[in-house]
Coordinates of C-alpha atoms in Angstrom, one line a residue:
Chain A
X105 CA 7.8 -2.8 4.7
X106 CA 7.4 -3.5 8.2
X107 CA 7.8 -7.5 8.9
X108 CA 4.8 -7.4 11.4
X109 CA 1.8 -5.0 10.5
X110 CA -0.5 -4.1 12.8
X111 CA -3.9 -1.4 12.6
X112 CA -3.0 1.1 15.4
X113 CA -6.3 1.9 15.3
X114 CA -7.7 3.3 18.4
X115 CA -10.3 0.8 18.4
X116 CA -13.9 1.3 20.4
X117 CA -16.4 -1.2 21.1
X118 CA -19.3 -1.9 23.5
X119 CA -19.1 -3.9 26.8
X120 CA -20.1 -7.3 25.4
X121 CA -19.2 -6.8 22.3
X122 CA -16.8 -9.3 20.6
X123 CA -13.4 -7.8 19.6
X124 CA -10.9 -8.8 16.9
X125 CA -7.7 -7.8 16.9
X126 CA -5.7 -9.2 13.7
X127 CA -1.8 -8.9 12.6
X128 CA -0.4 -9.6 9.3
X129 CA 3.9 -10.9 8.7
X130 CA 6.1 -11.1 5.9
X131 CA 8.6 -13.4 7.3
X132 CA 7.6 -17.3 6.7
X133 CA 10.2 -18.4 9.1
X134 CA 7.7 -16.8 11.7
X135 CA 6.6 -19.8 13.7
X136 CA 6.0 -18.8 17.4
X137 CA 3.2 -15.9 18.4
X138 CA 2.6 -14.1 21.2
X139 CA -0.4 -11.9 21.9
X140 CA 0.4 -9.3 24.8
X141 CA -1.9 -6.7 26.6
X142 CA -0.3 -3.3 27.6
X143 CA -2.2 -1.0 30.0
X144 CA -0.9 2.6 30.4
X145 CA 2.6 3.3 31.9
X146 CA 2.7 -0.7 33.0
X147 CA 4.9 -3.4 30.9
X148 CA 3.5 -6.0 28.2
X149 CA 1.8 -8.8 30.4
X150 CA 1.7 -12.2 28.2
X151 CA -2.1 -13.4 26.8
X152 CA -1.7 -16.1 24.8
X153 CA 1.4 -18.3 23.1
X154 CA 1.2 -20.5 20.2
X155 CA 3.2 -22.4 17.7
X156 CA 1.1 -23.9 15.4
X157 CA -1.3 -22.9 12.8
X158 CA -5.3 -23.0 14.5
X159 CA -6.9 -22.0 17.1
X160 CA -6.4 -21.8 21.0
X161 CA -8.5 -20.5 23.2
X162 CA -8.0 -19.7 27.1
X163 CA -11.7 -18.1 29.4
X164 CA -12.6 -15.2 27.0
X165 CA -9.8 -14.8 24.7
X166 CA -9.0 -17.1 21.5
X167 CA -6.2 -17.1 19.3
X168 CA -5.9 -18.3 15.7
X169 CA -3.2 -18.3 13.4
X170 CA -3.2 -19.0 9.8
X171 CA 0.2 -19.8 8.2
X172 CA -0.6 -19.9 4.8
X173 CA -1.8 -16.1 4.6
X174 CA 0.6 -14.9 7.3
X175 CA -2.3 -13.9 9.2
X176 CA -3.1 -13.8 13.3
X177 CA -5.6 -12.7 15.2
X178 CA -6.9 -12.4 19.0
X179 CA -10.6 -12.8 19.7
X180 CA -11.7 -11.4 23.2
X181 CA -15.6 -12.3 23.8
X182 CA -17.6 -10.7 26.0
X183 CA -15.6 -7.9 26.3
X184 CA -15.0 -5.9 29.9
X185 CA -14.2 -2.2 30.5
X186 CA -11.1 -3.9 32.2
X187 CA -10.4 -5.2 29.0
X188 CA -9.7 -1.3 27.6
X189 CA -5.5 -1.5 26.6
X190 CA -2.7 -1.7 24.1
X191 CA -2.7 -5.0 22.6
X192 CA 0.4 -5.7 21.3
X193 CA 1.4 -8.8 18.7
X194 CA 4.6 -10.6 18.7
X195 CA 6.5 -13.6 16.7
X196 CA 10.0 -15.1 16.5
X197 CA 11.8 -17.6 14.4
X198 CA 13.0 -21.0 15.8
X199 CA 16.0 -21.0 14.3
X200 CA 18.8 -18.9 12.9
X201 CA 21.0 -15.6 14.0
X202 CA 17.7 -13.9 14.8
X203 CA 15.8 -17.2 16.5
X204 CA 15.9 -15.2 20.0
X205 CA 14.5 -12.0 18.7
X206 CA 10.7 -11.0 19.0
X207 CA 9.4 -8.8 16.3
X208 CA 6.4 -6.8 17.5
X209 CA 3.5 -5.2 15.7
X210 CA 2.9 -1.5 16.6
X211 CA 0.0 -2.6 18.9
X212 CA -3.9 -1.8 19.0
X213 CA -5.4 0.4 21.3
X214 CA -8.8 -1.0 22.3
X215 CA -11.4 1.1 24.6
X216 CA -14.5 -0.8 25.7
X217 CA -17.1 1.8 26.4
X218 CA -19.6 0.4 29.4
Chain B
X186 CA 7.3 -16.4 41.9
X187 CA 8.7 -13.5 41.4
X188 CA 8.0 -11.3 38.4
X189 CA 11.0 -9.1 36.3
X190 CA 12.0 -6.2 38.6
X191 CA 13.5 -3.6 36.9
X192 CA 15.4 -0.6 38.6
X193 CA 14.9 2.3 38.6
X194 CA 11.1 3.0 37.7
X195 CA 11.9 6.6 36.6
X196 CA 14.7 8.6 35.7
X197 CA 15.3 11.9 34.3
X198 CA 18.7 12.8 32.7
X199 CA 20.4 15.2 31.0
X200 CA 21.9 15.5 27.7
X201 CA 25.3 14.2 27.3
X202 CA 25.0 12.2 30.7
X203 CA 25.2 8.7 30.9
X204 CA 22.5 6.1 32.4
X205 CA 22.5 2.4 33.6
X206 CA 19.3 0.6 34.3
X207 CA 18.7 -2.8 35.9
X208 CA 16.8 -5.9 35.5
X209 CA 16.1 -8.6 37.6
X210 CA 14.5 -11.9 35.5
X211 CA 12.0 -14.5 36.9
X212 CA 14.3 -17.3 39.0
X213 CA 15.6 -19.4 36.5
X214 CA 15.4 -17.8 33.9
X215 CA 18.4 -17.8 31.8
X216 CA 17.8 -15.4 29.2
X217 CA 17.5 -11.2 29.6
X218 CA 16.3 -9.0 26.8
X219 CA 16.4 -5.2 26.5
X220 CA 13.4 -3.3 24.3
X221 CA 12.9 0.2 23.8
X222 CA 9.3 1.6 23.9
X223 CA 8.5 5.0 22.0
X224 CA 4.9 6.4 20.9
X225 CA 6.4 6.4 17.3
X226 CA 8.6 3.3 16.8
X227 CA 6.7 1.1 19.0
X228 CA 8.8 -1.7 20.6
X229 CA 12.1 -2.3 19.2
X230 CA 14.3 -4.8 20.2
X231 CA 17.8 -3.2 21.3
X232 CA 19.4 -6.7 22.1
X233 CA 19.8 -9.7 24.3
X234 CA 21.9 -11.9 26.6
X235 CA 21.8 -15.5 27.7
X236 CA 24.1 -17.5 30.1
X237 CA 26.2 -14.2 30.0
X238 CA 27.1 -13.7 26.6
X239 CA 25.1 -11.3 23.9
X240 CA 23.0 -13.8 21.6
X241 CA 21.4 -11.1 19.5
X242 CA 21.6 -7.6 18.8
X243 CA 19.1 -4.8 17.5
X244 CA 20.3 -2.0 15.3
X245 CA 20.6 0.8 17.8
X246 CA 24.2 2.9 18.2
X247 CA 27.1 1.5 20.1
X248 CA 26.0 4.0 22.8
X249 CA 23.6 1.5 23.4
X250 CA 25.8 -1.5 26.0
X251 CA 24.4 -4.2 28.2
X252 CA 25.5 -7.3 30.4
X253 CA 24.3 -10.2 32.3
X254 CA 25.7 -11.4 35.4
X255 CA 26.1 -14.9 36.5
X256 CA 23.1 -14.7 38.2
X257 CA 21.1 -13.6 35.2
X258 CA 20.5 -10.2 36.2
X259 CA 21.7 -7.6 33.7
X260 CA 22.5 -4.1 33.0
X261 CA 21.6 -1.5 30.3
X262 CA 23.7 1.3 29.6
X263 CA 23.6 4.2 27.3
X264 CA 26.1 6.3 27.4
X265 CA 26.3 10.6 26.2
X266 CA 22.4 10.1 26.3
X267 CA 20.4 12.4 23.7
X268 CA 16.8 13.5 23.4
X269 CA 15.6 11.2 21.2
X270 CA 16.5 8.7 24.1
X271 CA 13.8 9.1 26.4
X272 CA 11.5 6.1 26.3
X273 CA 10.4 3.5 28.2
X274 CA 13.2 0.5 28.4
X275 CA 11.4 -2.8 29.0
X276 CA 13.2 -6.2 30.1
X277 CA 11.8 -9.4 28.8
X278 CA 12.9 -12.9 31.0
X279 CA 12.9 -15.7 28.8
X280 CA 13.0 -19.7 30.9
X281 CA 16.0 -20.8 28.5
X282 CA 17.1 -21.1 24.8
X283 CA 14.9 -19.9 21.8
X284 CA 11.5 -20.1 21.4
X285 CA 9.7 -19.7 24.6
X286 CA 7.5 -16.7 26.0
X287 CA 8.9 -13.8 27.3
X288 CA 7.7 -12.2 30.2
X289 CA 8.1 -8.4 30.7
X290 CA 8.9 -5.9 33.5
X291 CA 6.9 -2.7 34.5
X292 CA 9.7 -0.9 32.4
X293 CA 12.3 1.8 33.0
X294 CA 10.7 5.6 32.2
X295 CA 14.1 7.2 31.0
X296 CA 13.3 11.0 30.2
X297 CA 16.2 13.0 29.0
X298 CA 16.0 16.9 29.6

């Protein structure tokens, strides 16, 4: 089993529309996520970064983590064409032999038809 | 400020050669990592380096070597280079320590032939 589980999907939606992209984790020592956004043949560019369980928003997108069920997720509202990329999720441990490693999930691909 | 520049952008290779890529973290950033992106395994971290010494480690073959330079910039190798290889090699710069955001470069295209 995969620590971080993320639905490849490809996932399509309508400008507008309100997208959520979720990931699950195994490891409880998880305590620091990461949402990225990957566009085609470009590196991971950061969204959002949190460390506690909740919500945190920043413009359109919103991200909320739940501890207790090992859950995350990335909200994007009133979603653009622009918006239409990999979304990849990401979390570390603070402390340990692996504290500097980032686990990714195998990212979403999200297509936002106009 | 200046984002992660990683050299080269593309490469092509062949089988049995060997390759050394470059990365260039954000000023003052202290901390380098190396992942390797591939449709199938998705991001997998190959290892990283901070204050120039190797913190962490993925589980990829010793073929697989980096560095860091005093001035934080580091080095990739992979040495007698196979097809299963070719990927895209992403840096990540990290501000210092544990615990903090990475920030990516555009990535290395490797392509062996």
């Amino acid at each position: 089993q995969k620590e971080v589980e993320q639905d490849p999907g490809p996932l399509s939606v309508p400008e507008g529309a309100i997208v959520s992209l979720n990931c699950t984790y195994s490891n409880s020592a998880f305590q620091y996520f990461m949402w990225y956004r990957q566009y085609s043949r470009k590196g991971p560019e950061l969204l959002m970064y949190t460390y506690s369980s909740g919500n945190k928003e920043d413009g359109r997108f919103t991200a909320q983590v739940d501890k207790s069920s090992k859950y995350i997720s990335l909200f994007i509202r009133d979603s653009q064409p622009s918006d239409s990329a990999t979304y990849l999720c990401a979390m570390s441990s603070p402390s340990g032999s692996s504290a500097s490693k980032i686990i990714f999930g195998s990212g979403t691909r999200l297509s936002i038809r106009p | 400020k200046a984002g992660v520049t990683q050299t080269p952008r593309y490469l092509i290779k062949t089988r049995g050669q060997q390759v050394t890529l470059s990365c260039s973290p954000i000023s003052g950033h202290r901390s380098v990592s190396w992942y390797q992106q591939t449709p199938g395994q998705g991001l997998q971290f190959l290892f990283e380096y901070f204050s120039e010494t190797q913190r962490n480690k993925g589980n990829f073959p010793g073929r697989f070597s980096g560095r860091q330079f005093s001035n934080s910039r580091s080095e990739m190798n992979v040495s007698t280079l196979e097809l299963g290889d070719s990927a895209l090699y992403l840096c990540a710069s990290r501000p210092h320590g544990q615990n903090t955001e990475a920030f990516f470069g555009q990535g290395t295209r490797l392509t062996v032939v």
